[in-house]
Structure formats: structure tokens, C-alpha cells
Coordinates of C-alpha atoms and ligand atoms in Angstrom, one line a residue:
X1 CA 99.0 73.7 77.5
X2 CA 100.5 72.7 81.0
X3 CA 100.3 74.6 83.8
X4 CA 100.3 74.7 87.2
X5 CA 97.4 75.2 89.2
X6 CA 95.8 76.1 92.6
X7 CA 92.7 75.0 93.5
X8 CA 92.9 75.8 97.0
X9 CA 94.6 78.0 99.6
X10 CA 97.1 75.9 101.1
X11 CA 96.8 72.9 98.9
X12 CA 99.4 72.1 96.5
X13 CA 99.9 73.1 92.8
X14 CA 98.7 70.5 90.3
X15 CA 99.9 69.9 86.9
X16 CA 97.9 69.6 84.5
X17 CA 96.9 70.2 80.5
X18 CA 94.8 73.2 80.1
X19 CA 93.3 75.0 77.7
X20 CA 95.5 77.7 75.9
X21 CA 94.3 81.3 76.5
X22 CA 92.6 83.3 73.6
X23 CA 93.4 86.8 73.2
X24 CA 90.9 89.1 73.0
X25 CA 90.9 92.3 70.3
X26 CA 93.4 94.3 72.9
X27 CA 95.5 91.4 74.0
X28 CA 98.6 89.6 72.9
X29 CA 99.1 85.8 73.3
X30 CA 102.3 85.1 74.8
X31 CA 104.9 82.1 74.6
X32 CA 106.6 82.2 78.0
X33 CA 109.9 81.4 78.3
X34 CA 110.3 82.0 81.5
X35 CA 108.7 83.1 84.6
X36 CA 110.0 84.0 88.3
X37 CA 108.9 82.7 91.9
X38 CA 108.2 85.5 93.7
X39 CA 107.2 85.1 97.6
X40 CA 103.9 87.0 96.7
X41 CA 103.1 83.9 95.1
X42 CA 103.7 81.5 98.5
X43 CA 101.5 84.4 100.0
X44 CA 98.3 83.6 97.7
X45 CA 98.8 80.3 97.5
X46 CA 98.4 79.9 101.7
X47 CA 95.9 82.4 101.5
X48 CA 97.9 84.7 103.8
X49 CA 96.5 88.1 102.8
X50 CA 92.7 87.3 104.1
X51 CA 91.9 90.8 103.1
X52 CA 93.0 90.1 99.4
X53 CA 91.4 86.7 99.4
X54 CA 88.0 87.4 97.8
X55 CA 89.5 89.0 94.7
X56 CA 91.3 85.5 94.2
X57 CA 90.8 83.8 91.2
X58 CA 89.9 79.9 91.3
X59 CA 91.1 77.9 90.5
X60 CA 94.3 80.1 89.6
X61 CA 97.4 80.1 87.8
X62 CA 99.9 82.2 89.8
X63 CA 102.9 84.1 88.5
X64 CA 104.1 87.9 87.8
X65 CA 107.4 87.8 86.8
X66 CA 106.9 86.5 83.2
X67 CA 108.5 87.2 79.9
X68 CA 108.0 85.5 76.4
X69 CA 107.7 86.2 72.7
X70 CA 104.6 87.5 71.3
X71 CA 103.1 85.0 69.3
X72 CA 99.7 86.7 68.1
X73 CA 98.1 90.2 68.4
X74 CA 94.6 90.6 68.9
X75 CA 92.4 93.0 65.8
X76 CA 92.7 96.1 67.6
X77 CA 96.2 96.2 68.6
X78 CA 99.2 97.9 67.2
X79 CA 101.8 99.1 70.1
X80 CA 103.3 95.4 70.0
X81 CA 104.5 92.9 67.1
X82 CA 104.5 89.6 66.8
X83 CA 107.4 88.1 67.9
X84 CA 108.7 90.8 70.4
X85 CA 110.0 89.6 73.8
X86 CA 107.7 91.1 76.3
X87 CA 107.5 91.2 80.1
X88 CA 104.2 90.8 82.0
X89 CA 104.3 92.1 85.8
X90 CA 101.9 92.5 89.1
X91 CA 100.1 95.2 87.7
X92 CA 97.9 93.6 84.5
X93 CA 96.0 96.2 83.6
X94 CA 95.0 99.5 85.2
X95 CA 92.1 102.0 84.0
X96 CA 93.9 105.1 82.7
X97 CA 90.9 107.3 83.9
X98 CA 91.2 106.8 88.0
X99 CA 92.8 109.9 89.8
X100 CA 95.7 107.6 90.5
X101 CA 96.2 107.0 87.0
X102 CA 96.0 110.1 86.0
X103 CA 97.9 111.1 88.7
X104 CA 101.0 109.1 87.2
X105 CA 100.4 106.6 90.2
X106 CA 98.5 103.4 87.8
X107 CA 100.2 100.9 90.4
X108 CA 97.4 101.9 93.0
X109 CA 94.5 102.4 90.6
X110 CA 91.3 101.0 91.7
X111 CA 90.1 99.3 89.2
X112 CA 93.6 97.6 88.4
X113 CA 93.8 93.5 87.3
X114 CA 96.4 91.8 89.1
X115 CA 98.8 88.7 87.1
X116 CA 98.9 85.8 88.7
X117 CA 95.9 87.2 91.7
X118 CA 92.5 88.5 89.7
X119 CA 93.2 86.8 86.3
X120 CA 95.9 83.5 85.5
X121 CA 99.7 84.2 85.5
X122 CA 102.6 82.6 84.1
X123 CA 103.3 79.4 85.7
X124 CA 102.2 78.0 82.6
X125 CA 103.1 77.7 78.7
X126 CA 101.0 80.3 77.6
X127 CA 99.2 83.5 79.0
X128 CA 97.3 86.5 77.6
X129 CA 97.4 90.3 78.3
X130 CA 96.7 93.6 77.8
X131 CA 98.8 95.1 74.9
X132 CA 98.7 97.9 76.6
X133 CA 100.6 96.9 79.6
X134 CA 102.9 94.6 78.6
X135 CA 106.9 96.3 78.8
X136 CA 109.5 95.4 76.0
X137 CA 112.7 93.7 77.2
X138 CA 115.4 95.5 76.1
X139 CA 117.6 93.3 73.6
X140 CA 120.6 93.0 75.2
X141 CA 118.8 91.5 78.8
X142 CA 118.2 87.9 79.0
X143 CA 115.0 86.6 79.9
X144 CA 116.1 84.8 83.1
X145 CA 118.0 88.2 84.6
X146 CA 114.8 90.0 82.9
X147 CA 111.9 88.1 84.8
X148 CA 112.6 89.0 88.3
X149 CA 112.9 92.8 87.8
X150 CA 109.5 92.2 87.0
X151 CA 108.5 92.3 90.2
X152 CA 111.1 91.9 92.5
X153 CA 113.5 94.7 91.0
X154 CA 110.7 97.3 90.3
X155 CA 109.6 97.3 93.9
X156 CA 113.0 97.9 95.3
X157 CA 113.2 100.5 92.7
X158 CA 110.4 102.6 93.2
X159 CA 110.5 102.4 97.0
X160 CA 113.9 103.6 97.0
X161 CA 113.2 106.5 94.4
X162 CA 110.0 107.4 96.9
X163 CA 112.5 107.5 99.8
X164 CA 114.8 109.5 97.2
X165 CA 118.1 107.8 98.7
X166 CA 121.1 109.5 97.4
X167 CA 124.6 109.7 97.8
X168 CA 126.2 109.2 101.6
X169 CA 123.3 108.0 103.1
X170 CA 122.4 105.0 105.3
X171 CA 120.4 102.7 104.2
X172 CA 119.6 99.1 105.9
X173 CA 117.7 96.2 104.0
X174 CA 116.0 94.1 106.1
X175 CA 115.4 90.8 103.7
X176 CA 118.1 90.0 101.4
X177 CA 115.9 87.2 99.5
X178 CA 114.8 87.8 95.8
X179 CA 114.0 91.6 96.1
X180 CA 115.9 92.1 98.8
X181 CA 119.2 91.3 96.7
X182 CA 118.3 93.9 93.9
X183 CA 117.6 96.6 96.7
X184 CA 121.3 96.2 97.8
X185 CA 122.4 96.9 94.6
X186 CA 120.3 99.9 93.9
X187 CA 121.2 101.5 97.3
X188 CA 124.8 100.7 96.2
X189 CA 124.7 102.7 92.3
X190 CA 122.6 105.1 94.1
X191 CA 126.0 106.0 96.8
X192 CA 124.6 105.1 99.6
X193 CA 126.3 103.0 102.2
X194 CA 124.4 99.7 102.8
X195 CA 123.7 97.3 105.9
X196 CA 122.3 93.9 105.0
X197 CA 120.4 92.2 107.6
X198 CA 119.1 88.5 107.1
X199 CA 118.9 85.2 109.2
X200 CA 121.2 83.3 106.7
X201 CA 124.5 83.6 106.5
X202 CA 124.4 82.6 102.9
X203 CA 121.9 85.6 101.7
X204 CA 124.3 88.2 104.1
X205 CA 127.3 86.3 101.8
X206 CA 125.7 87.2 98.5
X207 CA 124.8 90.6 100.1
X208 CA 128.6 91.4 101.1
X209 CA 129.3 90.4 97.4
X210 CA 126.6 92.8 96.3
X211 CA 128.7 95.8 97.6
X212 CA 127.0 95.9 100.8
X213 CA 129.4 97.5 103.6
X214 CA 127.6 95.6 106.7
X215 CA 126.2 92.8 107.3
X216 CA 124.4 91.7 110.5
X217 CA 122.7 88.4 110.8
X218 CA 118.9 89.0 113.0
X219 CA 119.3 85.6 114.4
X220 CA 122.3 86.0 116.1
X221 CA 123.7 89.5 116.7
X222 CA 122.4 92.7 118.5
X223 CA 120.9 94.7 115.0
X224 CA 119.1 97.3 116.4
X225 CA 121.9 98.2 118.8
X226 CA 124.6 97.6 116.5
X227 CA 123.0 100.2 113.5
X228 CA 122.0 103.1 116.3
X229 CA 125.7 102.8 117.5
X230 CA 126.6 104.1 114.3
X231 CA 123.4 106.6 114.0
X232 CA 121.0 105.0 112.9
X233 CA 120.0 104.9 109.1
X234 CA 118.3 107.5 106.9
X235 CA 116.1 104.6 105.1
X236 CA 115.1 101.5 106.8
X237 CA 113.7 99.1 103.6
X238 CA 111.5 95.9 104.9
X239 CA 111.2 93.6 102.3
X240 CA 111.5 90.3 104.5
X241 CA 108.0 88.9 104.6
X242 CA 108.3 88.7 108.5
X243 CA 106.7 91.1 110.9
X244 CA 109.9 90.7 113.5
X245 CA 111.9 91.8 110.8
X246 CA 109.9 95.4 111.1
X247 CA 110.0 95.2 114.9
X248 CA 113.9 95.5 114.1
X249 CA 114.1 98.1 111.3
X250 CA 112.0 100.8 113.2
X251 CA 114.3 101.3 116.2
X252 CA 116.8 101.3 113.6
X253 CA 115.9 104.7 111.6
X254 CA 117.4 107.8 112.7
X255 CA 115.5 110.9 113.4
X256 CA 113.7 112.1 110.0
X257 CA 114.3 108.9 108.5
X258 CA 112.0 106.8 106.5
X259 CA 110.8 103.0 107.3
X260 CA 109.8 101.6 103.6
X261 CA 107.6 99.1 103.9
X262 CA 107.3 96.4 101.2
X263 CA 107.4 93.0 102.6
X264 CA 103.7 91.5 103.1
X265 CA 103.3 89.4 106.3
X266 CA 100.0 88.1 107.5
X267 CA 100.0 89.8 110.3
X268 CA 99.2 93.3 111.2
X269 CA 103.0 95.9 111.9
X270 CA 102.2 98.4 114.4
X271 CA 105.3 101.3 115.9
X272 CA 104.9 103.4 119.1
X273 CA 103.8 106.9 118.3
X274 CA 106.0 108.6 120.7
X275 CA 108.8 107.0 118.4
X276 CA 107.3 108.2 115.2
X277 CA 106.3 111.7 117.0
X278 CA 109.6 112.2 118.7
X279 CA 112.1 111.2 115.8
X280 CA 109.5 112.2 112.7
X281 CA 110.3 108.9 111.7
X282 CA 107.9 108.6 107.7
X283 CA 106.6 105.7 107.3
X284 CA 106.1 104.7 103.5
X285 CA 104.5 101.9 102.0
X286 CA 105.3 101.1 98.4
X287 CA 103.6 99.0 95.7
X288 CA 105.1 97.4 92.8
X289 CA 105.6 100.2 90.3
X290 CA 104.4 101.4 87.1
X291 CA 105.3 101.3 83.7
X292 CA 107.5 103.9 84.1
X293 CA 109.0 102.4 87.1
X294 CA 109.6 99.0 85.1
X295 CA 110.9 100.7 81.9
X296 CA 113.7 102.5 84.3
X297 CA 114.3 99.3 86.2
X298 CA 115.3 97.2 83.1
X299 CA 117.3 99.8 81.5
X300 CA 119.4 99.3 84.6
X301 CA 119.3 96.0 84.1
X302 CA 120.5 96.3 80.3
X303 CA 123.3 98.7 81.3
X304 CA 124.7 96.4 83.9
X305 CA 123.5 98.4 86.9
X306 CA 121.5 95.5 88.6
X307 CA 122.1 91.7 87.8
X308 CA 120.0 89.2 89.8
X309 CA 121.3 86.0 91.1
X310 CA 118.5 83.5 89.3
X311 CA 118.4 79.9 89.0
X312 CA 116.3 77.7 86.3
X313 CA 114.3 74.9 87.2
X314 CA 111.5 73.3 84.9
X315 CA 107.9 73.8 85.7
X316 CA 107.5 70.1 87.3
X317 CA 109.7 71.4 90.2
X318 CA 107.1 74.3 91.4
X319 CA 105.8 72.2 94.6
X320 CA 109.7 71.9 96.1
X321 CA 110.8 75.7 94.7
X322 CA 107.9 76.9 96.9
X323 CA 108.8 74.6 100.0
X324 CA 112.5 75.7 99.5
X325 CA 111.2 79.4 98.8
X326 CA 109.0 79.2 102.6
X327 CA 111.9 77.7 104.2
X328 CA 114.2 80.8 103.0
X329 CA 116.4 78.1 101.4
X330 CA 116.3 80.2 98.1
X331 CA 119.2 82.7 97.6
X332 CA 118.2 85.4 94.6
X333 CA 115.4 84.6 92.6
X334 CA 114.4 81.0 91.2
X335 CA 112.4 81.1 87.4
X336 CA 110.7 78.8 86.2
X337 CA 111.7 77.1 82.7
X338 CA 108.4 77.0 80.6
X339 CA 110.7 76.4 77.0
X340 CA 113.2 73.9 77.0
Ligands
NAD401 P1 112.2 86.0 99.7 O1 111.7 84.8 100.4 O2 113.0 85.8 98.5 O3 113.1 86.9 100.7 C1 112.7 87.2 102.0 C2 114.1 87.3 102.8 O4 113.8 87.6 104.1 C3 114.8 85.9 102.9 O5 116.1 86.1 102.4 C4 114.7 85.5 104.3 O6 115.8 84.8 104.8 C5 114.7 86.9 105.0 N1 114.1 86.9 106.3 C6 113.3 86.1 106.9 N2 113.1 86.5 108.2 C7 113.8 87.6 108.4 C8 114.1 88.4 109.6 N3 113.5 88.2 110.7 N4 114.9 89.5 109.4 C9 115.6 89.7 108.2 N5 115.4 88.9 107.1 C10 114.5 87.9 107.2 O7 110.9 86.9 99.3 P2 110.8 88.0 98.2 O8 110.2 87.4 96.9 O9 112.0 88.9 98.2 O10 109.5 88.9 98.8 C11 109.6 89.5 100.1 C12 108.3 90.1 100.6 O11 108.0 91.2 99.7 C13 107.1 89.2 100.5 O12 106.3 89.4 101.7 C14 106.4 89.7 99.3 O13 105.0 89.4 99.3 C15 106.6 91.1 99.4 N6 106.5 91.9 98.1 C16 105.9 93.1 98.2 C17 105.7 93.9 97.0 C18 105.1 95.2 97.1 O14 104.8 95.8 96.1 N7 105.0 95.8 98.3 C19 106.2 93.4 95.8 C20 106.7 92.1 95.7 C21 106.9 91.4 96.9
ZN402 ZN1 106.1 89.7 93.2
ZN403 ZN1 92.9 103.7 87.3

């Protein structure tokens, strides 16, 4: 099959034949149709996260955003036919026995197998997983709006839910890049009143067209004094992949507020405690989601709730769609093409 592969941090993708994945007893072999280009991806391939990098598969086939049709079940499994359209995220596999699991929490179980990270993703024609993990796309959502809630929308999702926004709050998105874009829209179903903050005038665009009531572009306009002039916001979410980007959002939460943090950047975030002491400013980190999460995140998809902005582009174009992707030339979400 063809597929695109990393060999080494900071080296580009190659294309090449490989072979197809076998599924074992409890997996399903999947056809992917498409699969999106998430900036975890960029992250893994520069070898960014030095703390993840020893769990790094090599050489590796990234992508976590996939969906395809099933196109063989392995002896032992029964929860999926072939044939179904199926979704594989972040999250692979996860124990079930951890207190995390148990707990309802799988997304931080210990022993979890990450897509695209610990075992090969979906930048590719084929890939194989866990029956047991794999979520059903509902019918009436395409694969291309499908793929990035995957990843990008389940994130949003469940950081939002952990913050519980609600109705007449403030909420401020720092990031409005692929999940960034969703996140606007979920504050904005949710009632809250939204504040976009990006460095492109084109992402703070698609924000304003999103239902977001504010937008304020980092690059060029006072942000932080601009959102405490009107109070400050109850939820502050990060998800822009630089660390100035939380140097901005913390000053910006009101007293008893809650900084989310989602976006990854290399380098270590740090806020003064007299700040966090002073205001009782929570700070809350949130991990991709669970199954539960996803299930909840597509249904919102299929019932019109959340539509991404995604572009197609064939598998030969991964090298540029990453370049354009660490450049922040990409608005919404870019998936790749695997069927033509
Ligand atoms: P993206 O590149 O599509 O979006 C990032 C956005 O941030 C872009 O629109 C960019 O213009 C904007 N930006 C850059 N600098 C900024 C600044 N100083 N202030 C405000 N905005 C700025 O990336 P993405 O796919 O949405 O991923 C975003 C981050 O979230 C990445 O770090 C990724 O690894 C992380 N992520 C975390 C989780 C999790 O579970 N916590 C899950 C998925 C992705
Ligand atoms: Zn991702
Ligand atoms: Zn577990």
C-alpha cells in the first residue's frame, strides 16, 4: 500500500509502497478514505515533545483523524461489520482495567496506544485497530466533516464540557486553527459569548463567521487589555500551539475563571502564583477525549451543531500541507485523500 512515512524527527515524509497491515483476532482492517492533518502530527514529526519522544514509533506512519470502511474483522470480533464506516482517533487502545479507565477517564490511561505516535496511523491506504475502539460515523456525516472531530473536535469538546461553559458566559479562544475553529462553535451552541484571538486576519474572518462576537488579532492589537476592559472571561481556551499565546490568555481570565490548556508547544508555560492565588484562577489541562466524548462530538456533527471548514488534498501533497500547516497558512482543517 502507499503511505507516507517518517524516518526521522525533522526529516521529511517519504512515499513509499508498504506492506498492508494484518489484523489480528481483535482488530479490523480498514480502507481509509480519508484522514486529517492535525498539528500534533507537525509536533511528532519535529520531535518537539522530547518527553514523548521515546514512545515514538520508527519509522512511523502518522495520523489520528482517520475514517474508512471496514473491510475485514479479525476471528474474535463481533461489535463491528464489515463494511461499516468507522473513525480511528488519538486514543488507539486503552486497558479498561487502570483506575482511569475505570474511572470513565480511558483518555489518560496508562497503559493507552496512541494512532499515529506508539503504533502507524492513517496517512496511508490501509491501517488496523482495535475493534474495540474504533467509533461508527453516524450516516448522515461525511467522512471529510467526520475526520477532524476526530481529534480536533473532541478536544474542544471535552475541554469545554470540563470547564462546564454555559449560557452567558465569556469565553476567549486563543488559536482559531483546526481545533480552534470547532471550539468557537461549541462555545457558541453552548450560549456563551465568544472572543477569537489569532494572528491572521483570515482565521479571525472564519471565526466572525463562526458566530464569534470579538475578534482581536495578537499581532496587532492590545488583547489582554482589550478583554479585562470588558471583565475578563470566565474560560480562557489555548489551543494555539504557541506558548505567547498562553502568556496572553492568563491575564485575560477573570477571578474564578478557568485557563484550559490544550495547545502543545515545546516549551515549558509557567503563570505567577500571586495571580492564580489572588484571582483563584483553575488551571485545567485536557486530553483528547474518550469514547464517550467522540460519540457526543459526532452526534453534533450529524445534527448540524458543528461543521468544520476542511479541504481535500491527495496524499502526494503531505510534505507542502505540513509546511503550509507550520506556517499557519491553513484555515480549518486539511484531510488527506487516501481514495480517489
Ligand atoms: P493549527 O495550526 O490548525 O491552529 C493553531 C492556530 O493558532 C493557528 O490558527 C495559528 O494562526 C494560531 N496562532 C499561532 N500563534 C498564535 C498566537 N500567538 N496567538 C493566537 N493564535 C496563534 O493547529 P491545531 O491542529 O488546531 O492544533 C493546535 C494545538 O493543539 C497543537 O499544539 C496540537 O498539538 C494541540 N492539540 C492538543 C490536543 C490535546 O489533547 N490537548 C489534541 C489535539 C491537538
Ligand atoms: Zn490531533
Ligand atoms: Zn487503562
Amino acid at each position: 500500500m502507499k503511505a507516507a512515512v517518517l524516518h526521522g524527527f525533522k526529516t521529511p515524509l517519504s512515499l513509499e509502497e508498504v506492506a498492508r497491515p494484518e489484523a489480528g483476532a481483535d482488530d479490523v482492517l480498514i480502507e481509509i478514505e480519508v484522514c486529517g492533518v492535525c498539528h500534533s502530527d507537525l509536533h511528532v514529526a519535529d520531535g518537539d515533545w522530547t518527553q514523548l519522544a521515546g514512545i515514538v514509533k520508527k519509522p512511523l506512519i502518522l495520523g489520528h483523524e482517520i475514517v474508512g470502511r471496514v473491510i475485514e474483522r479479525g476471528a474474535a470480533v463481533q461489535s463491528v461489520m464489515v463494511g461499516e464506516r468507522v473513525g480511528v482517533p488519538w486514543v488507539q487502545w486503552t486497558c479498561g482495567q487502570c483506575e482511569f479507565c475505570l474511572e470513565g477517564n480511558e483518555n489518560v490511561c496508562l497503559k493507552q496506544r496512541i494512532t499515529g505516535v506508539m503504533v502507524d496511523g492513517g496517512y496511508a491506504e490501509y491501517v488496523k485497530a482495535p475493534a474495540s475502539h474504533v467509533v461508527k460515523i453516524p450516516d448522515t456525516l461525511s467522512s471529510e466533516q467526520a475526520a477532524p472531530l476526530l481529534c480536533a473536535g473532541v478536544t474542544v469538546h471535552r475541554a469545554l464540557k470540563q470547564a462546564k461553559i454555559r449560557a452567558g458566559q465569556r469565553l476567549a479562544v486563543f488559536g482559531v486553527g483546526g481545533l480552534g475553529h470547532i471550539a468557537v462553535q461549541i462555545g457558541r451552541a453552548a450560549g456563551a459569548e465568544v472572543t477569537a484571538i489569532d494572528i491572521s486576519e483570515e482565521k479571525l474572518a472564519l471565526a466572525k463567521s463562526l458566530g464569534a462576537t470579538r475578534t482581536l488579532n495578537a499581532a496587532t492589537s492590545k488583547v489582554v487589555k482589550e478583554i479585562r476592559s470588558t471583565g475578563g472571561v470566565h474560560v480562557a481556551l489555548v489551543t494555539s500551539a504557541s506558548k505567547s499565546a498562553y502568556d496572553m490568555a492568563f491575564p485575560c481570565v477573570r477571578p474564578t475563571g478557568t485557563l484550559l490548556a490544550v495547545g502543545l508547544p515545546a516549551q515549558d508555560i509557567a503563570f505567577p502564583a500571586i495571580f492564580m492565588a489572588a484571582g483563584e484562577i483553575q488551571i485545567k489541562a485536557s486530553s483528547v477525549g474518550t469514547r464517550e466524548d467522540l460519540r457526543e462530538v459526532l452526534a453534533m456533527g450529524a445534527a448540524g451543531k458543528v461543521h468544520c471548514q476542511v479541504s481535500t488534498r491527495p496524499l502526494a501533497e503531505i510534505q507542502e500541507v505540513l509546511g503550509q500547516l507550520s506556517r499557519g497558512e491553513i484555515s480549518g482543517r486539511v484531510a488527506l485523500r487516501l481514495q480517489q
